Short mmCIF file of C-alpha atoms and ligand atoms in Angstrom, two decimals:
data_model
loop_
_atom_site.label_atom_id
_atom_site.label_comp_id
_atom_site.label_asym_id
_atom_site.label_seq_id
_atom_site.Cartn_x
_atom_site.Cartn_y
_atom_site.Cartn_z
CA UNK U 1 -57.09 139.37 105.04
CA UNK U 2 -60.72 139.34 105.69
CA UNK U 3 -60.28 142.48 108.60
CA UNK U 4 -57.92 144.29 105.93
CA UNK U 5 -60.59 144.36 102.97
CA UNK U 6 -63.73 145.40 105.73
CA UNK U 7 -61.17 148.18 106.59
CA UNK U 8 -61.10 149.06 102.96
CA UNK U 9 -64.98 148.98 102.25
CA UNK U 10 -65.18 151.07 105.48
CA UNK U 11 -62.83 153.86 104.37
CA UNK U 12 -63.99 154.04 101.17
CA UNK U 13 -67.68 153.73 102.53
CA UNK U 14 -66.75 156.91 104.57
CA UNK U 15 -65.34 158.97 101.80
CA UNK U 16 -68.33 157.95 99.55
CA UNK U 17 -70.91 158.97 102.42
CA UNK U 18 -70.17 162.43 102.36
CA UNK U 19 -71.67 163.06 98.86
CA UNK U 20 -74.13 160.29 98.91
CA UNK U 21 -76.17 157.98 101.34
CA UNK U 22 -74.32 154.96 101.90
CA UNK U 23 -75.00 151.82 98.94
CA UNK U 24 -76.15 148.80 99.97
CA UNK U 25 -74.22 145.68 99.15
CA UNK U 26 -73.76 145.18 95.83
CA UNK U 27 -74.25 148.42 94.80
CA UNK U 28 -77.62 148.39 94.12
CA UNK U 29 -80.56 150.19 94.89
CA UNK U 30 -84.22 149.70 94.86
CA UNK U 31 -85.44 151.63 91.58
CA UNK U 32 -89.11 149.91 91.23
CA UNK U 33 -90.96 147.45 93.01
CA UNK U 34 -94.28 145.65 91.14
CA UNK U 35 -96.76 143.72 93.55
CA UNK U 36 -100.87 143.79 93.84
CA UNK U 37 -100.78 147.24 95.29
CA UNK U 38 -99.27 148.56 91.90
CA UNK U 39 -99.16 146.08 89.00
CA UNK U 40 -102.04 146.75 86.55
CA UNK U 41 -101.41 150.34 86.78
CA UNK U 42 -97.67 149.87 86.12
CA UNK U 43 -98.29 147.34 83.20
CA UNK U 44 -100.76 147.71 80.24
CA UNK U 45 -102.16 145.04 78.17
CA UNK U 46 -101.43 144.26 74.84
CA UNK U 47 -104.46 143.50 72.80
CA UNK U 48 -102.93 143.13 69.02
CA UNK U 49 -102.10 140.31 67.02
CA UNK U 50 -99.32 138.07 67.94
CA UNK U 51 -96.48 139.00 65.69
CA UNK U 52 -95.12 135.44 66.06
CA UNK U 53 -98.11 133.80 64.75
CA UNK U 54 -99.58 132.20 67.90
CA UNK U 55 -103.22 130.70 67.84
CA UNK U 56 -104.18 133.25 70.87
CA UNK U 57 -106.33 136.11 70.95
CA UNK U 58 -104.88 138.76 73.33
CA UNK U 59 -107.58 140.55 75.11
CA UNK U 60 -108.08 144.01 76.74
CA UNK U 61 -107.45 144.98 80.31
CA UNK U 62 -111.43 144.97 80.62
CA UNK U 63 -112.34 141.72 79.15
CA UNK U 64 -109.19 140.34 81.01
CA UNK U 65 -110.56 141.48 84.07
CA UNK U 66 -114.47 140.42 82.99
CA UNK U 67 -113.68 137.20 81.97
CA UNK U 68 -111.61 136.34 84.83
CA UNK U 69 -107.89 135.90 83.02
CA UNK U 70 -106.25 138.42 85.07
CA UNK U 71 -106.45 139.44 88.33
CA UNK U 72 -105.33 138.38 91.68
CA UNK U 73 -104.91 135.46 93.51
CA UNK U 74 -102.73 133.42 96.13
CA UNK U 75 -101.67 136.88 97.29
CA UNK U 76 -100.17 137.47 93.81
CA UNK U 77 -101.02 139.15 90.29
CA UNK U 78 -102.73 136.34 88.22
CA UNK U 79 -102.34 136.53 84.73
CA UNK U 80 -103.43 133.22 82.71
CA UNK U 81 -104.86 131.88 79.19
CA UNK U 82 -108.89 130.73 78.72
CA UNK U 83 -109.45 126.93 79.98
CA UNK U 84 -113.18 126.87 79.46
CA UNK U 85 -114.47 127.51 76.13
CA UNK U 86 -113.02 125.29 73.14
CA UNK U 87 -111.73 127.59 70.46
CA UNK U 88 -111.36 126.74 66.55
CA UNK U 89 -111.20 130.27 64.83
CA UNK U 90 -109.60 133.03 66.41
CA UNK U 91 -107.55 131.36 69.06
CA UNK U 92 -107.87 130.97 72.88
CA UNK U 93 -107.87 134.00 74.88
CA UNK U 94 -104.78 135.37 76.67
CA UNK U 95 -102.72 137.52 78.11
CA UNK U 96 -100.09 139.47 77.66
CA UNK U 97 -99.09 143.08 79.50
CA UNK U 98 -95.73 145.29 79.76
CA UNK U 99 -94.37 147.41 81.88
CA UNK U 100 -95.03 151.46 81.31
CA UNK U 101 -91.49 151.82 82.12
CA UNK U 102 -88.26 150.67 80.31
CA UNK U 103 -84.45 150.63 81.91
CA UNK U 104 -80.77 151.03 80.58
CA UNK U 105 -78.80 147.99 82.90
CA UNK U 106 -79.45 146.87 86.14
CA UNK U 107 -80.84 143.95 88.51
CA UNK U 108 -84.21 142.40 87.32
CA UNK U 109 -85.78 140.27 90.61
CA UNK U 110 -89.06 138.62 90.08
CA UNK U 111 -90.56 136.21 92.60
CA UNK U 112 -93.22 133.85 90.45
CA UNK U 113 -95.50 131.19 92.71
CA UNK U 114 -96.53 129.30 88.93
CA UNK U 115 -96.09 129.83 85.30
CA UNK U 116 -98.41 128.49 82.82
CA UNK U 117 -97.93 124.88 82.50
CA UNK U 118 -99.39 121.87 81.38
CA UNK U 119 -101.81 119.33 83.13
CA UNK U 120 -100.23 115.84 83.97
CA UNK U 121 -101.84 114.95 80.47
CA UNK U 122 -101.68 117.41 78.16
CA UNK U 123 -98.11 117.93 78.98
CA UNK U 124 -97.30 121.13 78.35
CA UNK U 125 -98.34 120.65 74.30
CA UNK U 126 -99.78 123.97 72.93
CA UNK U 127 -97.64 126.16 75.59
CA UNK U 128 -95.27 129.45 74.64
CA UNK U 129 -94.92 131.06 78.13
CA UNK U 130 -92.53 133.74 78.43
CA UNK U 131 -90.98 136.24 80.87
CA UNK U 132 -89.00 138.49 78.65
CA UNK U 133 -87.75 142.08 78.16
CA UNK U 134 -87.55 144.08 74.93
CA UNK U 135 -87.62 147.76 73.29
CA UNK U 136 -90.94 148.61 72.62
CA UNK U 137 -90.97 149.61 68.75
CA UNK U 138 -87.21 148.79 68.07
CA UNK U 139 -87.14 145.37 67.91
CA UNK U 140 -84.68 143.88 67.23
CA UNK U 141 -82.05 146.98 67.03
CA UNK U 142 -82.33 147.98 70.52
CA UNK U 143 -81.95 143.90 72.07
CA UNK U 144 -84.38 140.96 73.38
CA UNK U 145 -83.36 139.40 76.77
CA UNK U 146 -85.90 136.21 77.07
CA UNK U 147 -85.45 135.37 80.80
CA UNK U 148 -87.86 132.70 80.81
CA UNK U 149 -89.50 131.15 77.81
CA UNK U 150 -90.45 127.87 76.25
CA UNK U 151 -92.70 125.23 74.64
CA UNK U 152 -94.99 122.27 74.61
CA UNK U 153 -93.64 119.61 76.98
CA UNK U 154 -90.15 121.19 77.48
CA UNK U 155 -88.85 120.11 80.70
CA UNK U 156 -85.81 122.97 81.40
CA UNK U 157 -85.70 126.99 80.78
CA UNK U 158 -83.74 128.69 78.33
CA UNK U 159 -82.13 132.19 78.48
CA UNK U 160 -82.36 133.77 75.41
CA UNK U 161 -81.05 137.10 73.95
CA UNK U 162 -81.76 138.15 70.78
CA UNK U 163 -80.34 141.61 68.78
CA UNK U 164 -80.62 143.55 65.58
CA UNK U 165 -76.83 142.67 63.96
CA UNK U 166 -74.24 140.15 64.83
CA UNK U 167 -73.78 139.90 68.59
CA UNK U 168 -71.39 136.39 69.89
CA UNK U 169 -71.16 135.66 73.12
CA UNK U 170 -69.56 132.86 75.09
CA UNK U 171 -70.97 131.38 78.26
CA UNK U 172 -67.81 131.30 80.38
CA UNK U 173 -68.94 131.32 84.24
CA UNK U 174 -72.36 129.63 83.76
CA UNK U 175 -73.76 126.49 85.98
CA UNK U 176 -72.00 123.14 84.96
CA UNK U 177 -74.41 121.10 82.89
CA UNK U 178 -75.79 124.20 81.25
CA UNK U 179 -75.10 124.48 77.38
CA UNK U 180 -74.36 127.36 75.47
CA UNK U 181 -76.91 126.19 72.48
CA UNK U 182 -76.11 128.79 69.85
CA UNK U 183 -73.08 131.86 70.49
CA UNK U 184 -74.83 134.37 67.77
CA UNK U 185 -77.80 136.70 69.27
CA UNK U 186 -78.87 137.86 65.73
CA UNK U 187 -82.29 138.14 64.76
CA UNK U 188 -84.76 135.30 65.47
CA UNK U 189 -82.90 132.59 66.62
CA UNK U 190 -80.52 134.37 69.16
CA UNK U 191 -77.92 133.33 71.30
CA UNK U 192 -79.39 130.61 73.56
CA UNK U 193 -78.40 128.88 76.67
CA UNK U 194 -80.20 125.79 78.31
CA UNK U 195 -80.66 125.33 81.94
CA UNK U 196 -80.22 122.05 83.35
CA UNK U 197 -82.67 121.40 85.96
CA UNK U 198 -86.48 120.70 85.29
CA UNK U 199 -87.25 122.88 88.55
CA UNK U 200 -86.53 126.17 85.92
CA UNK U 201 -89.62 125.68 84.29
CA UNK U 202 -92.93 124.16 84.27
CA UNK U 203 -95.15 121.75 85.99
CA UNK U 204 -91.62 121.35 87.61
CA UNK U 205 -91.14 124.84 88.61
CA UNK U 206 -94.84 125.31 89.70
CA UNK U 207 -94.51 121.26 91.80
CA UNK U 208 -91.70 123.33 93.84
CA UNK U 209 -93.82 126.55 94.63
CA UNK U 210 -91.82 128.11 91.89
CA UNK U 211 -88.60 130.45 93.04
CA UNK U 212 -87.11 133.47 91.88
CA UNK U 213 -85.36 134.28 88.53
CA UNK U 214 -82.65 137.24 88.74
CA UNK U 215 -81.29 138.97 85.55
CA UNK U 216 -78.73 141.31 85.75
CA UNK U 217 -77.73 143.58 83.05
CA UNK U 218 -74.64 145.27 82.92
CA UNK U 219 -72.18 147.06 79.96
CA UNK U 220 -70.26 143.48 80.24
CA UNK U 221 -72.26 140.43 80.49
CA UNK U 222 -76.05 139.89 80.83
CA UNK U 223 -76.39 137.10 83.86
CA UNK U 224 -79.49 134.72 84.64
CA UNK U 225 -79.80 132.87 88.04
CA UNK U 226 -82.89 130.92 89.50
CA UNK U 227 -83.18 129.97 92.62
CA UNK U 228 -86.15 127.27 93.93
CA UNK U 229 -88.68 128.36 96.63
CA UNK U 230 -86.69 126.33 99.19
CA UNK U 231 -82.95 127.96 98.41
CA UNK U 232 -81.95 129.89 101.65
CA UNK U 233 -81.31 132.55 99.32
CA UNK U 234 -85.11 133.75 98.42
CA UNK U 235 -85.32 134.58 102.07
CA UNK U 236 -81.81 135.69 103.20
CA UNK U 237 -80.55 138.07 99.94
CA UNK U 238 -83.02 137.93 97.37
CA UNK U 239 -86.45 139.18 99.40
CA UNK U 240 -84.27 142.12 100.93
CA UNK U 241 -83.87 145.77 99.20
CA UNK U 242 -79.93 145.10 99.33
CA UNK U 243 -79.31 141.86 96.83
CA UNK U 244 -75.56 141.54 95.87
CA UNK U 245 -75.02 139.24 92.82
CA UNK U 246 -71.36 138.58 93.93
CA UNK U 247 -73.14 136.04 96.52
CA UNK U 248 -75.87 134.44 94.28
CA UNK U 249 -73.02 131.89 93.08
CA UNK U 250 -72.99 130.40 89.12
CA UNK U 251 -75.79 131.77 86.98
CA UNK U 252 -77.88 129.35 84.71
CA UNK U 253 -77.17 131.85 81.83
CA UNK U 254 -74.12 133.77 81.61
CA UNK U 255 -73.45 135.70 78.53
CA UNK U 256 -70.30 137.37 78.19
CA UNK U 257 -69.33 139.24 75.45
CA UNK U 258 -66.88 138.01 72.72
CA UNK U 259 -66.32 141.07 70.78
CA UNK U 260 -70.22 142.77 70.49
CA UNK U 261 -70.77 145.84 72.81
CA UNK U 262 -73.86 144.91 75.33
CA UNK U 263 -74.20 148.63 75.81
CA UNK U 264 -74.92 148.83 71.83
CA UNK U 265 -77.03 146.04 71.37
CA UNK U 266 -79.70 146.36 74.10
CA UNK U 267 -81.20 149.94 75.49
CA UNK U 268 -84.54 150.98 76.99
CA UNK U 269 -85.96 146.97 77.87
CA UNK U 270 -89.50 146.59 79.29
CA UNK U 271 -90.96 143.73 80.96
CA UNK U 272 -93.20 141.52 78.95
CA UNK U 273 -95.30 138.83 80.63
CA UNK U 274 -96.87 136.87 77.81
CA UNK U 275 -98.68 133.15 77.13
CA UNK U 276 -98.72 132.66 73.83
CA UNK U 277 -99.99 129.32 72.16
CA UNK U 278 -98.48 127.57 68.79
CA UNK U 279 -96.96 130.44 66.56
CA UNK U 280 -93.90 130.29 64.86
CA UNK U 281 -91.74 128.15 67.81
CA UNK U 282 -94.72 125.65 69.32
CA UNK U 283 -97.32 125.31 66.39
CA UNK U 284 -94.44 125.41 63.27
CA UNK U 285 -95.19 122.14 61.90
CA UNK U 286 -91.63 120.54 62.06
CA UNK U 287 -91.33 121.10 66.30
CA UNK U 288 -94.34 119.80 66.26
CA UNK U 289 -94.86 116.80 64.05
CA UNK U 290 -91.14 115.78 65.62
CA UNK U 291 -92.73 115.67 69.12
CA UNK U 292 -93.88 112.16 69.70
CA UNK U 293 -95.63 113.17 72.76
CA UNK U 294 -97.57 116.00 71.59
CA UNK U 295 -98.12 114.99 67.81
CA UNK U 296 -100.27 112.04 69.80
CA UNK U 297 -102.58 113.97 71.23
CA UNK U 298 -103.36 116.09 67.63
CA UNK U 299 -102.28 116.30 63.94
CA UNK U 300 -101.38 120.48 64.91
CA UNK U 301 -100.87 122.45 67.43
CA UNK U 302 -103.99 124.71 66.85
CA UNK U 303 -106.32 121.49 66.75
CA UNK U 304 -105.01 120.60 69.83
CA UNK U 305 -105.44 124.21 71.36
CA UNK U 306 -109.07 124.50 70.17
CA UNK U 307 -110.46 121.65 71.45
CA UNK U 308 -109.12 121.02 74.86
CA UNK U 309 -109.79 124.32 76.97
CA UNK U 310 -109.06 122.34 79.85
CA UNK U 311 -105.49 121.20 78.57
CA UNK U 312 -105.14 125.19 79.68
CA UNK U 313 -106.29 124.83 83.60
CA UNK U 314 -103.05 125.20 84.50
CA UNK U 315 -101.86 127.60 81.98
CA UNK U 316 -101.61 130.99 84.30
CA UNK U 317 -98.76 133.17 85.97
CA UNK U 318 -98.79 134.17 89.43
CA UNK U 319 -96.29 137.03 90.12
CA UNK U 320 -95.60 137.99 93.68
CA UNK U 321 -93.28 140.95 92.82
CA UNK U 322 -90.96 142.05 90.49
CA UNK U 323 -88.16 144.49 91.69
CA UNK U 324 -85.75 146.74 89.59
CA UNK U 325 -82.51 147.59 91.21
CA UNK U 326 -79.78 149.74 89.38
CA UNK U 327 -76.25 150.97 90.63
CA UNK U 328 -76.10 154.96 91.25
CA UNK U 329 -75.54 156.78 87.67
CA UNK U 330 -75.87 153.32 85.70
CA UNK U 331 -79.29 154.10 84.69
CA UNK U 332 -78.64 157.57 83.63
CA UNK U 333 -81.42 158.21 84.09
CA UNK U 334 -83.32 156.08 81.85
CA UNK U 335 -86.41 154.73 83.85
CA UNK U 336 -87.96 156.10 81.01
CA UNK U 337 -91.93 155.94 81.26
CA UNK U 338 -93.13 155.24 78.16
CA UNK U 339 -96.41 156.87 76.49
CA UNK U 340 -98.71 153.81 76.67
CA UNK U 341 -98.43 150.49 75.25
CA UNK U 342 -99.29 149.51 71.98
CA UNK U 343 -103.15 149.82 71.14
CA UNK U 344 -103.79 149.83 74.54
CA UNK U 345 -106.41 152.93 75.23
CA UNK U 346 -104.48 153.11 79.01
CA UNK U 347 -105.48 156.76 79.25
CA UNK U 348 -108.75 155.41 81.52
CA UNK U 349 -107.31 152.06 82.24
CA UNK U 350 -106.45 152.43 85.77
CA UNK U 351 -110.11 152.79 86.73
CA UNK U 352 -111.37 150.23 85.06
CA UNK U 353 -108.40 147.92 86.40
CA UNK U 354 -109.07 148.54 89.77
CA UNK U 355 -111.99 146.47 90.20
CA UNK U 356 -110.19 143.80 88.91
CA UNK U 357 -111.25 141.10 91.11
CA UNK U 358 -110.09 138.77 93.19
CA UNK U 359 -110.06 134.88 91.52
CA UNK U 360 -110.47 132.02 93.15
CA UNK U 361 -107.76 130.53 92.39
CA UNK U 362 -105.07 128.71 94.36
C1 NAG Q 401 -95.30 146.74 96.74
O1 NAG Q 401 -95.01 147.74 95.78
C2 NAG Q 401 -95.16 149.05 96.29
C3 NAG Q 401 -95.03 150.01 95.12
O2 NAG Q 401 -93.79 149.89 94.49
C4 NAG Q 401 -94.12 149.27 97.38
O3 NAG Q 401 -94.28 150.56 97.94
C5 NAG Q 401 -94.30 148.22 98.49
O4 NAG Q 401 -93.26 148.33 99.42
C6 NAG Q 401 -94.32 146.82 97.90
N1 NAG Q 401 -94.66 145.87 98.93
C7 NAG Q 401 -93.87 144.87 99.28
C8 NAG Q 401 -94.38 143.96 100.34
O5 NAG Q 401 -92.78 144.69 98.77
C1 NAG Q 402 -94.72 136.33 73.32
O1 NAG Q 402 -93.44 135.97 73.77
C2 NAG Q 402 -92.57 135.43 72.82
C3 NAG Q 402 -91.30 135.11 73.55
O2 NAG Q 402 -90.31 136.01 73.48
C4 NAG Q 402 -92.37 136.37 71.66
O3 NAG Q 402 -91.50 135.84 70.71
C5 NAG Q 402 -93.70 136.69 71.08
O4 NAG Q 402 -93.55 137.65 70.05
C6 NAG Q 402 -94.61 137.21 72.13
N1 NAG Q 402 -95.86 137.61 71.58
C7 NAG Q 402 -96.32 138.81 71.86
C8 NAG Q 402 -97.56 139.27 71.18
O5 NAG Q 402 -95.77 139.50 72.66
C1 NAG Q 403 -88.70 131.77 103.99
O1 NAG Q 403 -89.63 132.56 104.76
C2 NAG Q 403 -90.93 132.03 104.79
C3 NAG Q 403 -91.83 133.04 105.50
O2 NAG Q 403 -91.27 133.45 106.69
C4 NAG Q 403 -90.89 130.66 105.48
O3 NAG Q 403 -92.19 130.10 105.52
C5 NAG Q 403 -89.96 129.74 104.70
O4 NAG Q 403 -89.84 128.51 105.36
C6 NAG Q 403 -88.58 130.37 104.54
N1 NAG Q 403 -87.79 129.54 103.62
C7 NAG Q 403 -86.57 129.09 103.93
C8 NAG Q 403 -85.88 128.24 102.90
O5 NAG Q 403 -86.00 129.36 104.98
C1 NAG Q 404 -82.50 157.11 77.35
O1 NAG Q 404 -83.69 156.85 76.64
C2 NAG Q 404 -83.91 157.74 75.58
C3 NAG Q 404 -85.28 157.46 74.99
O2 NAG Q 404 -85.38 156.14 74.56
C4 NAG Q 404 -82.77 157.64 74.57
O3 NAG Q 404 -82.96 158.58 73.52
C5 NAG Q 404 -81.45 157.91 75.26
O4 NAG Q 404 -80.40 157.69 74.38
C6 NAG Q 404 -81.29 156.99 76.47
N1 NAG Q 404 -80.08 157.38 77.21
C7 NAG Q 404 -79.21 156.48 77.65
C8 NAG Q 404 -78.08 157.04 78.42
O5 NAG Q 404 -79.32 155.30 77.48
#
C-alpha cells in the first residue's frame, strides 16, 4: 500500500517535472515571507478612526516609531498600544498596519512570540486584539477572515469569518470541544467558531511563548489550526518552506461550506494586525456591564482604558514572521500590491521606517 501510492506520487512527480520544478509537499509554495528585514516596508499603518468605535487613537508610522509603539524587539516586529500616559479624551494610542499586498486562496503561516494581553490584574479588560484579513475598501462584499481576535478577559480564540450576503457554513472536521457558535457569516456578527484551549489566546498564549496560527484558504473550506511553541510541529513542518496541511491534524476552525461559494464571498484579503480598545464588541455597554470581572475594576470600558496606562504593559504583538504559500495557478495571479493603505502618506514611508528602533523590550 504505502510503496504503491510513493510509486504513484513519483510517476506523476516525473510527468509534472517536465513542465514545472517539482512542488513541495502539499502543494504549496513560498509566495511571501514578512520578518524584521521586510515588515514595515511591506505593511503601512493605518492612522484613521476606528470604524468600530474603539477608544484608541491609531497613530502614524512616524509617531509609532517616535513614541516607541512599534518597532523591534525579541528578534521580532513589535507592534503594541501606549502603557504610560493615562488617556480620557481621544483614546490611548495604538497600532494598527496592513499588508501592501492582498491574495486570492492559499496558506497563511504566522509565528507570534505574544499578543497583547492583560496584566495578572487588569485581566485582559479594555482589550480587542486581532489578527485578521479583509478587502481593503469592499468590506463586507469581498469577505472578513478574523484568525485571531477577542476581548477583555476572554480566555480562548475565536475564528471568525464575516461576508457581505448570506454565507452558512458547518464546522464538520474541526477539534473536538470546539463549537461552531453561529453557522451564518453575514455582516457583523459572522459565522463564529470557539477554540477550546486557553493556550489560543492571551496571557495564556503569551505564558507558553505563544505558537503558530495557520489559515488556509481554499475554493472549499477556510481552515484554522494553532499549534503551541512546544508542538513538534513549529519546528518539523511549519518553520520549513514545504508545509502540507494534510499532516497538521484537526483544525480549531473548520468552515466548510453548506451551500455559499467561498470563491464568491471572499477575494483580494490583506493582513491586518490591529489592538483596538472598547468599541462596539469590548466597550458596548451590555458585554461589559455583564462582565463581573471587568465591570469591578470601572463603570465603562473607556474609564477603565483612560486611567490605567499600565493595565496596557502587556498589551503588544511580537511577530516573528508571517509566510504566504499558494498552490501553482491558485492565485492567478492575484498577489495584487495595492496602491497604499488608507490615509497613510506611504509614498516616503520606508525612509522614515527604517530608523525605527530597536525597543527594549523582552
Ligand atoms: C525574511 O524575509 C525575507 C524577505 O521576504 C526573506 O528573504 C528571508 O528569507 C526571511 N528570513 C527568514 C529567516 O525567514
Ligand atoms: C480592529 O480589528 C477588529 C477585528 O476584526 C475590527 O472589527 C476593527 O474594525 C478593527 N479596527 C480597525 C481600525 O481596523
Ligand atoms: C525547536 O527549535 C528550537 C531552535 O532550534 C529549539 O530551541 C526548540 O527546543 C525546538 N522545539 C521543539 C519542540 O523541538
Ligand atoms: C484579481 O484582483 C483584481 C483586483 O482586485 C480583480 O479585479 C480580479 O478579479 C482578481 N482576479 C481573480 C482571479 O481573483
Amino acid at each position: 500500500m504505502i510503496a504503491s501510492t510513493a510509486l504513484l506520487w513519483a510517476a506523476s512527480a516525473v510527468l509534472t517535472a517536465a513542465r514545472k520544478p517539482p512542488t513541495p509537499s502539499g502543494g504549496y509554495t513560498l509566495k511571501d515571507s514578512f520578518n524584521t528585514t521586510n515588515f514595515f516596508r511591506e505593511f503601512d499603518f493605518y492612522s484613521q478612526g476606528d470604524p468600530t468605535h474603539g477608544f484608541v487613537t491609531y497613530v502614524d508610522a512616524r509617531t509609532a516609531n517616535r513614541e516607541g509603539l512599534a518597532g523591534y524587539a525579541s528578534g521580532g516586529v513589535y507592534l503594541g498600544v501606549d502603557y504610560k500616559a493615562k488617556s480620557n479624551t481621544a483614546g490611548r494610542s495604538s497600532t494598527r498596519v496592513e499588508s501592501k499586498k492582498a491574495w486570492n486562496r492559499g496558506l497563511f503561516i504566522a509565528d507570534i512570540k505574544h499578543m497583547p494581553a492583560g496584566t495578572g490584574e487588569s485581566q485582559g479588560c479594555g482589550l480587542w486584539p486581532a489578527f485578521w484579513t479583509f478587502s481593503k475598501g469592499k468590506w463586507p462584499d469581498n469577505g472578513e477572515i478574523d484568525i485571531i481576535e477577542g476581548v477583555n478577559n476572554q480566555n480562548h480564540n475565536f475564528v471568525v469569518l464575516h461576508t457581505g450576503s448570506t454565507c452558512k457554513v458547518g464546522n464538520a472536521g474541526s477539534l473536538a470541544r470546539t463549537r461552531l457558535v453561529t453557522d451564518d457569516c453575514i455582516g457583523h456578527t459572522g459565522c463564529k467558531q470557539a477554540a477550546d484551549s486557553p493556550s489560543t489566546f492571551g496571557a495564556d498564549f503569551n505564558a507558553n511563548g505563544g505558537g503558530v496560527y495557520a489559515m488556509e484558504w481554499t475554493d472549499e473550506t477556510i481552515s484554522v489550526w494553532f499549534f503551541p511553541r512546544n508542538s513538534p510541529l513549529v519546528n518539523n513542518t511549519l518553520s520549513t518552506n514545504s508545509p502540507d496541511p494534510s499532516k497538521f491534524g484537526q483544525p480549531l476552525a473548520k468552515f466548510v461550506s453548506a451551500g455559499c461559494s467561498i470563491s464568491e464571498a471572499f477575494k483580494d484579503q490583506s493582513i491586518i494586525i490591529n489592538t483596538s480598545l472598547c468599541g462596539d464588541w469590548a466597550g458596548n455597554p451590555a458585554i461589559w456591564d455583564a462582565n463581573s470581572e471587568c465591570k469591578a475594576k470601572a463603570a465603562t470600558c473607556e474609564e477603565f482604558v483612560g486611567e490605567n496606562p499600565e493595565a496596557f504593559t502587556n498589551a503588544y504583538w511580537i511577530i516573528n514572521e508571517i509566510k504566504v504559500f499558494q498552490r501553482d495557478g491558485s492565485g492567478k495571479g492575484n498577489g495584487t500590491e495595492h496602491g497604499g493603505g488608507r490615509g497613510n502618506g506611504n509614498g516616503n514611508g520606508f525612509e522614515r521606517r527604517r530608523g525605527l528602533r530597536v525597543l527594549g523590550r523582552e
